[in-house]
PDB file of N, CA and C in Angstrom:
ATOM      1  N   UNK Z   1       8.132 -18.899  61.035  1.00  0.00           N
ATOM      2  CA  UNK Z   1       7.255 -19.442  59.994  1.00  0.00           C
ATOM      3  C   UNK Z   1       5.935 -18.668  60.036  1.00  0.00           C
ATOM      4  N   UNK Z   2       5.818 -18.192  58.731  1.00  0.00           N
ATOM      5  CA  UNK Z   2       4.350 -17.940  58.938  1.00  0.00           C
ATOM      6  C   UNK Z   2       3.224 -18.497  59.019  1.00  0.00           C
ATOM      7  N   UNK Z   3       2.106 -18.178  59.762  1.00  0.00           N
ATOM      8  CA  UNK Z   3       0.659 -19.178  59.832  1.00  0.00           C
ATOM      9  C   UNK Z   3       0.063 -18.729  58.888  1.00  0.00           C
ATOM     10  N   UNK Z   4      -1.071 -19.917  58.650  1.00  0.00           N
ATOM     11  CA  UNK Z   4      -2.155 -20.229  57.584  1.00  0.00           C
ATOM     12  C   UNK Z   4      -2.872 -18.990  57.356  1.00  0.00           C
ATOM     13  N   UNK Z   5      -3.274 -18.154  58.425  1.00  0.00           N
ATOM     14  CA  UNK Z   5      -4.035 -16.952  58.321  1.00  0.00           C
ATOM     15  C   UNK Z   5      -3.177 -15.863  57.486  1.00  0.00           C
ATOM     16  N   UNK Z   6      -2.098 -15.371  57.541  1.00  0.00           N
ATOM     17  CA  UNK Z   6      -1.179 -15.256  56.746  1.00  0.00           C
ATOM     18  C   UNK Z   6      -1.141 -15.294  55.234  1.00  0.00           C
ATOM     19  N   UNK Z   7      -1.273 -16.780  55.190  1.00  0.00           N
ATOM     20  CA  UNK Z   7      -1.092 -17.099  53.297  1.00  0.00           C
ATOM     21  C   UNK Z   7      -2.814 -16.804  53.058  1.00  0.00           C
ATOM     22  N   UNK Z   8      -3.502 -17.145  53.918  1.00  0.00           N
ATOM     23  CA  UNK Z   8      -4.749 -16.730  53.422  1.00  0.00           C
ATOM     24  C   UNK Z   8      -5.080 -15.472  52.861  1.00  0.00           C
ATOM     25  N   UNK Z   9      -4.547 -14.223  53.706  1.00  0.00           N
ATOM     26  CA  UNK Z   9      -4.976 -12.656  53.464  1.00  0.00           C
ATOM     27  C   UNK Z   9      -3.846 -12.734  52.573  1.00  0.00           C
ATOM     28  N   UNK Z  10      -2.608 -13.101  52.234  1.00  0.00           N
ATOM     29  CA  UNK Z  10      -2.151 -12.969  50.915  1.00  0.00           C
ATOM     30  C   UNK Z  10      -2.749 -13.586  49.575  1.00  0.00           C
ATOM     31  N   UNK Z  11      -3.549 -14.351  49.762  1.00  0.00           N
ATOM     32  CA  UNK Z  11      -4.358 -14.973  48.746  1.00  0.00           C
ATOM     33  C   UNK Z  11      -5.148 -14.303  48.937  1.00  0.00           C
ATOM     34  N   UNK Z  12      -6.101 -13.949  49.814  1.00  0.00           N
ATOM     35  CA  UNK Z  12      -6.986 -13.010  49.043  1.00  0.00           C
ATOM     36  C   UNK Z  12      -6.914 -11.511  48.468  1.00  0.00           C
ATOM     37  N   UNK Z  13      -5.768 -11.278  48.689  1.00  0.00           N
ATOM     38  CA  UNK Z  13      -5.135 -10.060  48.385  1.00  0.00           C
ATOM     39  C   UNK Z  13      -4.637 -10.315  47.105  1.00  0.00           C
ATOM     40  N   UNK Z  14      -4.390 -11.214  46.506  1.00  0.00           N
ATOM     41  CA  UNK Z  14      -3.985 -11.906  44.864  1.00  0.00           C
ATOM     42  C   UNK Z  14      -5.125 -12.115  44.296  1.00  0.00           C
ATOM     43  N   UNK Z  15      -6.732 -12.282  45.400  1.00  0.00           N
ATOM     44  CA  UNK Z  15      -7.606 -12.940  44.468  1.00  0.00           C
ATOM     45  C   UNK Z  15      -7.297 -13.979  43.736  1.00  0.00           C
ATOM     46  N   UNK Z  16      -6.390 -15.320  44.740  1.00  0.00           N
ATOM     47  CA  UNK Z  16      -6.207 -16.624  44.615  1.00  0.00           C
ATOM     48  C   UNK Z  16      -7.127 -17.246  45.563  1.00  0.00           C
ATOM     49  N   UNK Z  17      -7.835 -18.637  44.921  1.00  0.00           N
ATOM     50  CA  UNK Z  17      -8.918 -19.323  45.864  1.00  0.00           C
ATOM     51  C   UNK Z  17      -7.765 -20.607  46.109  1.00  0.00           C
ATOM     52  N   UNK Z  18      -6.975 -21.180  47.153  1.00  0.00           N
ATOM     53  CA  UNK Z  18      -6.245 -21.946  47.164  1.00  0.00           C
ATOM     54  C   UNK Z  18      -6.945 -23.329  48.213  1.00  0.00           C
ATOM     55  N   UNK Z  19      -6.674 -24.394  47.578  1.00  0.00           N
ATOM     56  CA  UNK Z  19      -6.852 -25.479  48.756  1.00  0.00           C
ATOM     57  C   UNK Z  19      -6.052 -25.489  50.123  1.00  0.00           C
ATOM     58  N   UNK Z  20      -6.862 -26.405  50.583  1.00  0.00           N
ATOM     59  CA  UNK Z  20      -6.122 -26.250  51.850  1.00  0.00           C
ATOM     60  C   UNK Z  20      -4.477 -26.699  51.787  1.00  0.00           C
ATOM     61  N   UNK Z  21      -4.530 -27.444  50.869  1.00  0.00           N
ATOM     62  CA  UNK Z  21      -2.781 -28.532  50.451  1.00  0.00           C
ATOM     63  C   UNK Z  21      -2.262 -27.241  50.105  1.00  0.00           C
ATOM     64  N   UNK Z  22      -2.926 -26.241  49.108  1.00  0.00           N
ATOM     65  CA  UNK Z  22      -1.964 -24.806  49.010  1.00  0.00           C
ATOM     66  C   UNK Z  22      -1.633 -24.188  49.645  1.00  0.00           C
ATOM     67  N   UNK Z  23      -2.488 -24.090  50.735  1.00  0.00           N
ATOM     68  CA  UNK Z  23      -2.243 -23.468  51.614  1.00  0.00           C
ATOM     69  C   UNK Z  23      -0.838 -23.488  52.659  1.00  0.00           C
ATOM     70  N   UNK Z  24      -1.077 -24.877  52.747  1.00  0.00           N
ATOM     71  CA  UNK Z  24       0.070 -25.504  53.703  1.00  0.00           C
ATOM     72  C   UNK Z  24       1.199 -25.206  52.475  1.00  0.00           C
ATOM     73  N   UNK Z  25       1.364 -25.535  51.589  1.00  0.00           N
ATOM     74  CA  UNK Z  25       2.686 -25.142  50.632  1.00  0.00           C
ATOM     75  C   UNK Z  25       3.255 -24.031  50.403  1.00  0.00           C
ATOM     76  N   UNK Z  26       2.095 -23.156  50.342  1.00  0.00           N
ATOM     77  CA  UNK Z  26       2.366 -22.465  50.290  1.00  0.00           C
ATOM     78  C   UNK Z  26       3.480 -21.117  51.772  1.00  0.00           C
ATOM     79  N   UNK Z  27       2.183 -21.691  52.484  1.00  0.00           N
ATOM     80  CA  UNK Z  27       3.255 -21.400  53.878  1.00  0.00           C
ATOM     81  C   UNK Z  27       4.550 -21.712  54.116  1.00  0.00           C
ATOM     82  N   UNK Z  28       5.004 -23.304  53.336  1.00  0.00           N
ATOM     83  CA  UNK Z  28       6.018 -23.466  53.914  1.00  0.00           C
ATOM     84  C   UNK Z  28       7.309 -23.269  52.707  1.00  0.00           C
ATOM     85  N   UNK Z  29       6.791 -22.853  51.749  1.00  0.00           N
ATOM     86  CA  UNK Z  29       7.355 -21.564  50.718  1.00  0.00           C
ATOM     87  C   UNK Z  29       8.037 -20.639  51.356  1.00  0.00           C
ATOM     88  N   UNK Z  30       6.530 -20.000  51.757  1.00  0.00           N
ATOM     89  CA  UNK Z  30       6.663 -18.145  51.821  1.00  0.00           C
ATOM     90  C   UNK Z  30       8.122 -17.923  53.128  1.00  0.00           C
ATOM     91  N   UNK Z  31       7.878 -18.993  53.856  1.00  0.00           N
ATOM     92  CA  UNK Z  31       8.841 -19.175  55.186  1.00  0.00           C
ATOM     93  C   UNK Z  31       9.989 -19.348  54.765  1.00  0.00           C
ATOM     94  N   UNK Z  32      10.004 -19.872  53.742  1.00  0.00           N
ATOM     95  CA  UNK Z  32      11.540 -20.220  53.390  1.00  0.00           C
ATOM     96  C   UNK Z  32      11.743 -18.841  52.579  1.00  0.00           C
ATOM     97  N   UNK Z  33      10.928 -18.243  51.634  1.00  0.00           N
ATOM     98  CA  UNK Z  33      11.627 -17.103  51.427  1.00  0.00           C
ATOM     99  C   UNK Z  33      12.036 -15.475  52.083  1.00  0.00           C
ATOM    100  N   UNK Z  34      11.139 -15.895  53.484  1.00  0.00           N
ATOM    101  CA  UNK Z  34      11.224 -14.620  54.307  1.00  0.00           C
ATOM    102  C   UNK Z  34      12.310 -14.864  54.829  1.00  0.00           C
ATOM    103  N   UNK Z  35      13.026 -16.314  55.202  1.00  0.00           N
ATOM    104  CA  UNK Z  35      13.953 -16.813  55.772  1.00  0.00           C
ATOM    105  C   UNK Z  35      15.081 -16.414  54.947  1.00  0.00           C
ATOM    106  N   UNK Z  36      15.107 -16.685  54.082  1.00  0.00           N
ATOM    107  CA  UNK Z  36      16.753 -16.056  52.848  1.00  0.00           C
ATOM    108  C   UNK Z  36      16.211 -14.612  52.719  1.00  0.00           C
ATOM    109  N   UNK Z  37      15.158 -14.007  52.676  1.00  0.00           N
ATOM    110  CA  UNK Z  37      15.600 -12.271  53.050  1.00  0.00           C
ATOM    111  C   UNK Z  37      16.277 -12.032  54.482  1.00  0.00           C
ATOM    112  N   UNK Z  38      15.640 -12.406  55.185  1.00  0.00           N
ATOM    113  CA  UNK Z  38      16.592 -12.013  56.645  1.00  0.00           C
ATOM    114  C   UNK Z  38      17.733 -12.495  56.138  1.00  0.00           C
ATOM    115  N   UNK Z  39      18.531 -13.767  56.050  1.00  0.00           N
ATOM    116  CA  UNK Z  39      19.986 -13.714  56.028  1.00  0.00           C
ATOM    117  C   UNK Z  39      20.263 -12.756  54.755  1.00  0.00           C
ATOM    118  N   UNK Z  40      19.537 -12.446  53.544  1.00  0.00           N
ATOM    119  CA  UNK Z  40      20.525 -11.350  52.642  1.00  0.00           C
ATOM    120  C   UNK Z  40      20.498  -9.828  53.690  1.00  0.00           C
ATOM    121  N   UNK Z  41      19.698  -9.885  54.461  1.00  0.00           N
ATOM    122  CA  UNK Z  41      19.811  -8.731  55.388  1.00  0.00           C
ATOM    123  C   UNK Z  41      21.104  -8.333  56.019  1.00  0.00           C
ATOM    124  N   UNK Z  42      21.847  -9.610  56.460  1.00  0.00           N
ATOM    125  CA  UNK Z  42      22.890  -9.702  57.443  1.00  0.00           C
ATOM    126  C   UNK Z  42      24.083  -9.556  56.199  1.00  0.00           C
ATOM    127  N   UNK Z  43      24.130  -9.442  55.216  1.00  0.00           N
ATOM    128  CA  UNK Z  43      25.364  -9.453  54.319  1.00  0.00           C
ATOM    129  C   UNK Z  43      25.666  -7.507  54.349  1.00  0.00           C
ATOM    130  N   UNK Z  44      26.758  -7.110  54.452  1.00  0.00           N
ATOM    131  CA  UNK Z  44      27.547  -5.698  54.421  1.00  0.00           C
ATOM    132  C   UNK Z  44      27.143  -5.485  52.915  1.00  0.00           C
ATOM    133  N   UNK Z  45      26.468  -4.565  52.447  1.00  0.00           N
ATOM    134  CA  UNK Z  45      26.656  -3.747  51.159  1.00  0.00           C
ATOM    135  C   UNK Z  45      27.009  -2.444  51.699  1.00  0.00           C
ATOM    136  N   UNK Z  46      27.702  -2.332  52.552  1.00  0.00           N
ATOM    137  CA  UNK Z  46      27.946  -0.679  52.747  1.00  0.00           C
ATOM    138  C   UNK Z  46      28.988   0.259  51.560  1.00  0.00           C
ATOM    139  N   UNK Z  47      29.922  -0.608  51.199  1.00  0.00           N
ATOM    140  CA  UNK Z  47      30.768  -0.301  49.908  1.00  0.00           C
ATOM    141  C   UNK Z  47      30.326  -0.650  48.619  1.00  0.00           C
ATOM    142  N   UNK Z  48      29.028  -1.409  48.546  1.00  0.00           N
ATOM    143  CA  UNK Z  48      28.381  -1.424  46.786  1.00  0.00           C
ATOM    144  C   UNK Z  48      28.017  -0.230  46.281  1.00  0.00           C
ATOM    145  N   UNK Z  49      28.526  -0.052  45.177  1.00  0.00           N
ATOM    146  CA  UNK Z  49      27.228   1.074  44.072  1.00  0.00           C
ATOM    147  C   UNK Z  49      25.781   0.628  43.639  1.00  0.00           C
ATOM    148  N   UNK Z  50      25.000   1.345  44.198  1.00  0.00           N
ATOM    149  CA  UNK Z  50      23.788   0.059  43.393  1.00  0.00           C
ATOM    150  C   UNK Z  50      24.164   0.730  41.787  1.00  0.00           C
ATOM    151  N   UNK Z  51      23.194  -0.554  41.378  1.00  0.00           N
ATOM    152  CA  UNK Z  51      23.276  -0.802  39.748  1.00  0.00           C
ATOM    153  C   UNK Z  51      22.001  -1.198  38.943  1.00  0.00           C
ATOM    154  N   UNK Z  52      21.500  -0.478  38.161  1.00  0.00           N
ATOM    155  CA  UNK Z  52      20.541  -0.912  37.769  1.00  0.00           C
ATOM    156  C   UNK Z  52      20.543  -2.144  36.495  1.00  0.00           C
ATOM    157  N   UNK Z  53      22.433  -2.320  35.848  1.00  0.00           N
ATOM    158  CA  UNK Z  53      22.720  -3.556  35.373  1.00  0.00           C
ATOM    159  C   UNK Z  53      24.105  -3.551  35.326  1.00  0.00           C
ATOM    160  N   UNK Z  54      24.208  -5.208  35.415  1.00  0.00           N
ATOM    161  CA  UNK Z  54      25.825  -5.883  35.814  1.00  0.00           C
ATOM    162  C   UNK Z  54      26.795  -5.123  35.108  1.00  0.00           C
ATOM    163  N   UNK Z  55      26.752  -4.639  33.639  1.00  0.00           N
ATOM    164  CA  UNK Z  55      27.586  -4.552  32.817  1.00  0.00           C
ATOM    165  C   UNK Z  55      27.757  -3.108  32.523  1.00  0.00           C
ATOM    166  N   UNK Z  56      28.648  -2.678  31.822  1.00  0.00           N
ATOM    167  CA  UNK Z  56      28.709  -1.708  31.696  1.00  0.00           C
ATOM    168  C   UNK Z  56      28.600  -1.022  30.056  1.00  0.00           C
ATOM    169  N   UNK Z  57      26.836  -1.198  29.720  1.00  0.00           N
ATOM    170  CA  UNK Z  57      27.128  -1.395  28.155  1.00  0.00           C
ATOM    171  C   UNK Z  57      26.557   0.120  28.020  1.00  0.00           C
ATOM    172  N   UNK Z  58      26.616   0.234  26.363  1.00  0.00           N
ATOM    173  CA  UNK Z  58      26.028   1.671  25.991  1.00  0.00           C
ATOM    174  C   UNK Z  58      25.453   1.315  24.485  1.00  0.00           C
ATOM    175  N   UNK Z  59      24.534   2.041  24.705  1.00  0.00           N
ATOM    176  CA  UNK Z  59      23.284   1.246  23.015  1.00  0.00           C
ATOM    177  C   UNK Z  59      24.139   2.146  21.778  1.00  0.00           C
ATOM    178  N   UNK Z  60      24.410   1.262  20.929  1.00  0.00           N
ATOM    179  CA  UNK Z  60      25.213   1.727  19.933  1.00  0.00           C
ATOM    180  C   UNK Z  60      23.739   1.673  18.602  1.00  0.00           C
ATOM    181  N   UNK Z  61      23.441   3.239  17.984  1.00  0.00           N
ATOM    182  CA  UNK Z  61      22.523   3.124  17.508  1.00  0.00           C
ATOM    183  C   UNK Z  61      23.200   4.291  16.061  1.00  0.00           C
ATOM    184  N   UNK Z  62      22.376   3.854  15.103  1.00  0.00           N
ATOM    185  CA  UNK Z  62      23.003   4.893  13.642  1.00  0.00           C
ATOM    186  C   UNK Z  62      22.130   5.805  13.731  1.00  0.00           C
ATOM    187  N   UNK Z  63      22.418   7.105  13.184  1.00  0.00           N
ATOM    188  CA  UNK Z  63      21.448   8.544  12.634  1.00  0.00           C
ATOM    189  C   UNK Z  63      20.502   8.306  11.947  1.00  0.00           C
ATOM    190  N   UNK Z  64      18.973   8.307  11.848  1.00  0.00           N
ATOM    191  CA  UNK Z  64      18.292   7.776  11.373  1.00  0.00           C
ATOM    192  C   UNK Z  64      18.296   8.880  10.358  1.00  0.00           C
ATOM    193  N   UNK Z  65      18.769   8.663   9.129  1.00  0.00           N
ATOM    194  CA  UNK Z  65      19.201   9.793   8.023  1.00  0.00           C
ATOM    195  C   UNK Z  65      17.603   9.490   6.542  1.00  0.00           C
ATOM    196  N   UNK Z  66      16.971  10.222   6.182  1.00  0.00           N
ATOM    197  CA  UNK Z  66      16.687  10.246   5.275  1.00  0.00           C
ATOM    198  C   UNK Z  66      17.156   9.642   4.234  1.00  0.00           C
ATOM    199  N   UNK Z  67      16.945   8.768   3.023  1.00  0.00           N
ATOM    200  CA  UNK Z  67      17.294   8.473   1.751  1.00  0.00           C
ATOM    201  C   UNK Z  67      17.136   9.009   0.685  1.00  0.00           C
ATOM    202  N   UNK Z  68      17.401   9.244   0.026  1.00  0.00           N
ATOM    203  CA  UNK Z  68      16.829   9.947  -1.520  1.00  0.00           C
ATOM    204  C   UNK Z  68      16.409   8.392  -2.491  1.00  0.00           C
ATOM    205  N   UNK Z  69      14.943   8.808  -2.689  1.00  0.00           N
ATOM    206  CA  UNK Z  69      14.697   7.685  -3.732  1.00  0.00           C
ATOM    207  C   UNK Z  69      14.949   8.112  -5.111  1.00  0.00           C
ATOM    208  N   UNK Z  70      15.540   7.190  -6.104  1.00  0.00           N
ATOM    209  CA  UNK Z  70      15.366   7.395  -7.793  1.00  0.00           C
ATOM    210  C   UNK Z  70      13.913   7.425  -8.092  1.00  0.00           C
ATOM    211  N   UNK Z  71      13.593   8.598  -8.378  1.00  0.00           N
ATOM    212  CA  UNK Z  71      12.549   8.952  -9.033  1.00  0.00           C
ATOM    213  C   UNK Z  71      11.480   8.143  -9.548  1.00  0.00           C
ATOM    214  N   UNK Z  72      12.257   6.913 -10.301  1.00  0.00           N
ATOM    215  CA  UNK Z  72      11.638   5.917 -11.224  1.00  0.00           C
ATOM    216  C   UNK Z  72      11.312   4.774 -10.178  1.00  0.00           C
ATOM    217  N   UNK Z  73      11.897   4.631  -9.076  1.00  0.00           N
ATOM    218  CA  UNK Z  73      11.704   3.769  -7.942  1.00  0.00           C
ATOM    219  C   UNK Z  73      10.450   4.071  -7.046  1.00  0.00           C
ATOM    220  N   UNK Z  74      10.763   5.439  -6.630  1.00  0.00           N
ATOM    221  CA  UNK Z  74       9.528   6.399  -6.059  1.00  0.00           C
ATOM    222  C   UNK Z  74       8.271   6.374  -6.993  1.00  0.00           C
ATOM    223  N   UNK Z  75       7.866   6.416  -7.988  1.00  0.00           N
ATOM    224  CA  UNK Z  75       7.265   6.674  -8.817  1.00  0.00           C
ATOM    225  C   UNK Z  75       6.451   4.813  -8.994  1.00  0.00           C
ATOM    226  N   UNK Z  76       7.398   4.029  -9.188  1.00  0.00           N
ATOM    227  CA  UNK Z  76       6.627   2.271  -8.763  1.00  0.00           C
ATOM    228  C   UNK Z  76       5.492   2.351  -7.559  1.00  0.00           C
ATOM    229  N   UNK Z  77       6.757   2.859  -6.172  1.00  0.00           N
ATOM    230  CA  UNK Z  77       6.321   2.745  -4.981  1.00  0.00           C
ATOM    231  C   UNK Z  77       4.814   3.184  -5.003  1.00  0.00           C
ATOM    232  N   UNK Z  78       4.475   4.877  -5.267  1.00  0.00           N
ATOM    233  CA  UNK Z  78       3.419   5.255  -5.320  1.00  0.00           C
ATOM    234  C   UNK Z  78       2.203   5.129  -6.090  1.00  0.00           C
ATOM    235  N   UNK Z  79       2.246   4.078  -7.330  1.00  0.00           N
ATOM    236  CA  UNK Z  79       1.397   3.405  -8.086  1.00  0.00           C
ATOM    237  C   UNK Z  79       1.095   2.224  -7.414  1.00  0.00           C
ATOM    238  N   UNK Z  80       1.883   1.542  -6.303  1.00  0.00           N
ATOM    239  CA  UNK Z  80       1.210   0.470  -6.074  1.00  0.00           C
ATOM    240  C   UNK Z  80       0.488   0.912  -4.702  1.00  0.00           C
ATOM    241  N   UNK Z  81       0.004   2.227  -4.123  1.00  0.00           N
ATOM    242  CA  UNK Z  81      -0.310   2.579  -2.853  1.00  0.00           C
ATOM    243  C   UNK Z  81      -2.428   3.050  -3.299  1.00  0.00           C
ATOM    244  N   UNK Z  82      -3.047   2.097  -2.622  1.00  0.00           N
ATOM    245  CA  UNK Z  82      -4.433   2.828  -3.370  1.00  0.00           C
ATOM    246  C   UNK Z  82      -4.608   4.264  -3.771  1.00  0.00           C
ATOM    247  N   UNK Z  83      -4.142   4.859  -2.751  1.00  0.00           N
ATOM    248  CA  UNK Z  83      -4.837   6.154  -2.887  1.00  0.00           C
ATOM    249  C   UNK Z  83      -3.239   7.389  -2.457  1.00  0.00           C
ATOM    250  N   UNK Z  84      -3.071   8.178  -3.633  1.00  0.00           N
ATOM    251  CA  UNK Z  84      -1.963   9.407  -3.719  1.00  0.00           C
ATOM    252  C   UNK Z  84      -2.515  10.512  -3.440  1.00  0.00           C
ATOM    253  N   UNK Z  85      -1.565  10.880  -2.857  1.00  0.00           N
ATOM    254  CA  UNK Z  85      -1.940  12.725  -2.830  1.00  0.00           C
ATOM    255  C   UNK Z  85      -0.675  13.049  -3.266  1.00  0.00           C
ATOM    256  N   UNK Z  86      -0.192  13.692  -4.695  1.00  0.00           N
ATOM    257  CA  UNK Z  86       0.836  14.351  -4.857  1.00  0.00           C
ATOM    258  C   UNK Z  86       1.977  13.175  -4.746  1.00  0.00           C
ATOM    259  N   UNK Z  87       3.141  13.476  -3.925  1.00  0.00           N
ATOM    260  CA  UNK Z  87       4.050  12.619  -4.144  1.00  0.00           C
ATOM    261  C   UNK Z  87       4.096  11.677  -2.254  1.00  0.00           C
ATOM    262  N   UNK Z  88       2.544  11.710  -1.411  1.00  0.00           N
ATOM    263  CA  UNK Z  88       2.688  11.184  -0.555  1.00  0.00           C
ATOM    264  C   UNK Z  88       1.764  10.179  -0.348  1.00  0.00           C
ATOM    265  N   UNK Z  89       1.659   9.094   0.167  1.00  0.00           N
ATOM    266  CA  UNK Z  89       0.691   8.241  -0.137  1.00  0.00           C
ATOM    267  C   UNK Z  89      -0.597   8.590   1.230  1.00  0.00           C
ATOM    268  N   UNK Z  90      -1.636   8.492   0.620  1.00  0.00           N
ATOM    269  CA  UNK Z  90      -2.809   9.095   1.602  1.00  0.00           C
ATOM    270  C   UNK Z  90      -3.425   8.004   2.392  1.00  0.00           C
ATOM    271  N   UNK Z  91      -4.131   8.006   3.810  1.00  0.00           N
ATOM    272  CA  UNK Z  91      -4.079   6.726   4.082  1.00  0.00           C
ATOM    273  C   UNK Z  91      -5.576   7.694   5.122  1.00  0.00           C
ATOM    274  N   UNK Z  92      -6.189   6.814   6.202  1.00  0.00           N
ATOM    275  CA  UNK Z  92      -7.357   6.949   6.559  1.00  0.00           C
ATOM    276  C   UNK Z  92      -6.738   7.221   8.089  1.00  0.00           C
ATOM    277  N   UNK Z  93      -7.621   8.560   8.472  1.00  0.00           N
ATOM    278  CA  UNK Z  93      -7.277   9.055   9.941  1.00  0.00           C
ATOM    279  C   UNK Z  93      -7.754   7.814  10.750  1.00  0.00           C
ATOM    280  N   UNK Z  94      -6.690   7.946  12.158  1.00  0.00           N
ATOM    281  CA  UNK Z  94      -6.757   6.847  12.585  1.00  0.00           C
ATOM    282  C   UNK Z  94      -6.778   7.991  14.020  1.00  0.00           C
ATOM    283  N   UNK Z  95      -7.088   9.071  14.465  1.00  0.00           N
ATOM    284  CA  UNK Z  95      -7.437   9.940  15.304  1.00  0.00           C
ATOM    285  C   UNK Z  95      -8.708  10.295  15.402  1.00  0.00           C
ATOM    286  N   UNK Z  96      -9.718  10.476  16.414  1.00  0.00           N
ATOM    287  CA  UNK Z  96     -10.653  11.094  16.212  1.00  0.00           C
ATOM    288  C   UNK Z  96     -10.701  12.257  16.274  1.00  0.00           C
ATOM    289  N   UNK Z  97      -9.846  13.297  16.539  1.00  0.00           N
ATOM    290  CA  UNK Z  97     -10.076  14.817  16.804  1.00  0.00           C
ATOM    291  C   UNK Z  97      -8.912  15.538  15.888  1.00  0.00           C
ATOM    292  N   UNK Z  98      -8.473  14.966  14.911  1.00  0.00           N
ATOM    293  CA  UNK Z  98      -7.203  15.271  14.094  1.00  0.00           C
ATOM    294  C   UNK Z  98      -8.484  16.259  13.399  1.00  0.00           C
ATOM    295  N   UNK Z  99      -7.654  17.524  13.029  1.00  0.00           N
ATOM    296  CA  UNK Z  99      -7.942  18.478  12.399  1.00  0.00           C
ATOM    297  C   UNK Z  99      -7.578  18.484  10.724  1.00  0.00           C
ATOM    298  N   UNK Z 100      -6.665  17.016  10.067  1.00  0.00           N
ATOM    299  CA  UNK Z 100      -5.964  16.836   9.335  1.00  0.00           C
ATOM    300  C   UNK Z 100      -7.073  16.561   8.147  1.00  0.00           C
TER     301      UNK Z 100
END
């Protein structure tokens, strides 16, 4: 089990101000979880693969392909945008050192 001095320098190492009742709870926490690491210690993984997840998935994602707009569609779009340049809509640098 760990002592009070213990949960203390871990609290102040969190920059947690704990009562003394936390204190004690906390101790008798932290003991119980140092206690189930030692026994996962004693379990054989000598034949596991580690895994960084259970399953064995793969991200199924589409070609992010260009569209062609109808002209007359494109042409709405860019009347309702304040400010055009040509056929792109112009908008306010949001960089400070853009050369743009």
């Amino acid at each position: 089990m760990i002592d009070l001095k213990e949960v203390e320098h871990i609290a102040k190492l969190a920059r947690l101000n704990l009562t003394e009742k936390e204190k004690e709870k906390f101790q008798k926490e932290l003991s119980l979880i140092l206690d189930y690491i030692e026994k996962l210690k004693e379990v054989n993984i000598k034949d596991v693969k580690p895994t960084s997840h259970p399953f064995d998935i793969e991200n199924v994602t589409r070609r992010d392909l260009p569209k062609e707009l109808e002209e007359k569609t494109a042409k709405k779009l860019l009347d309702l945008a304040p400010f055009v340049k040509g056929a792109y809509v112009k908008v306010k640098k949001i960089l400070k050192n853009s050369n743009r």
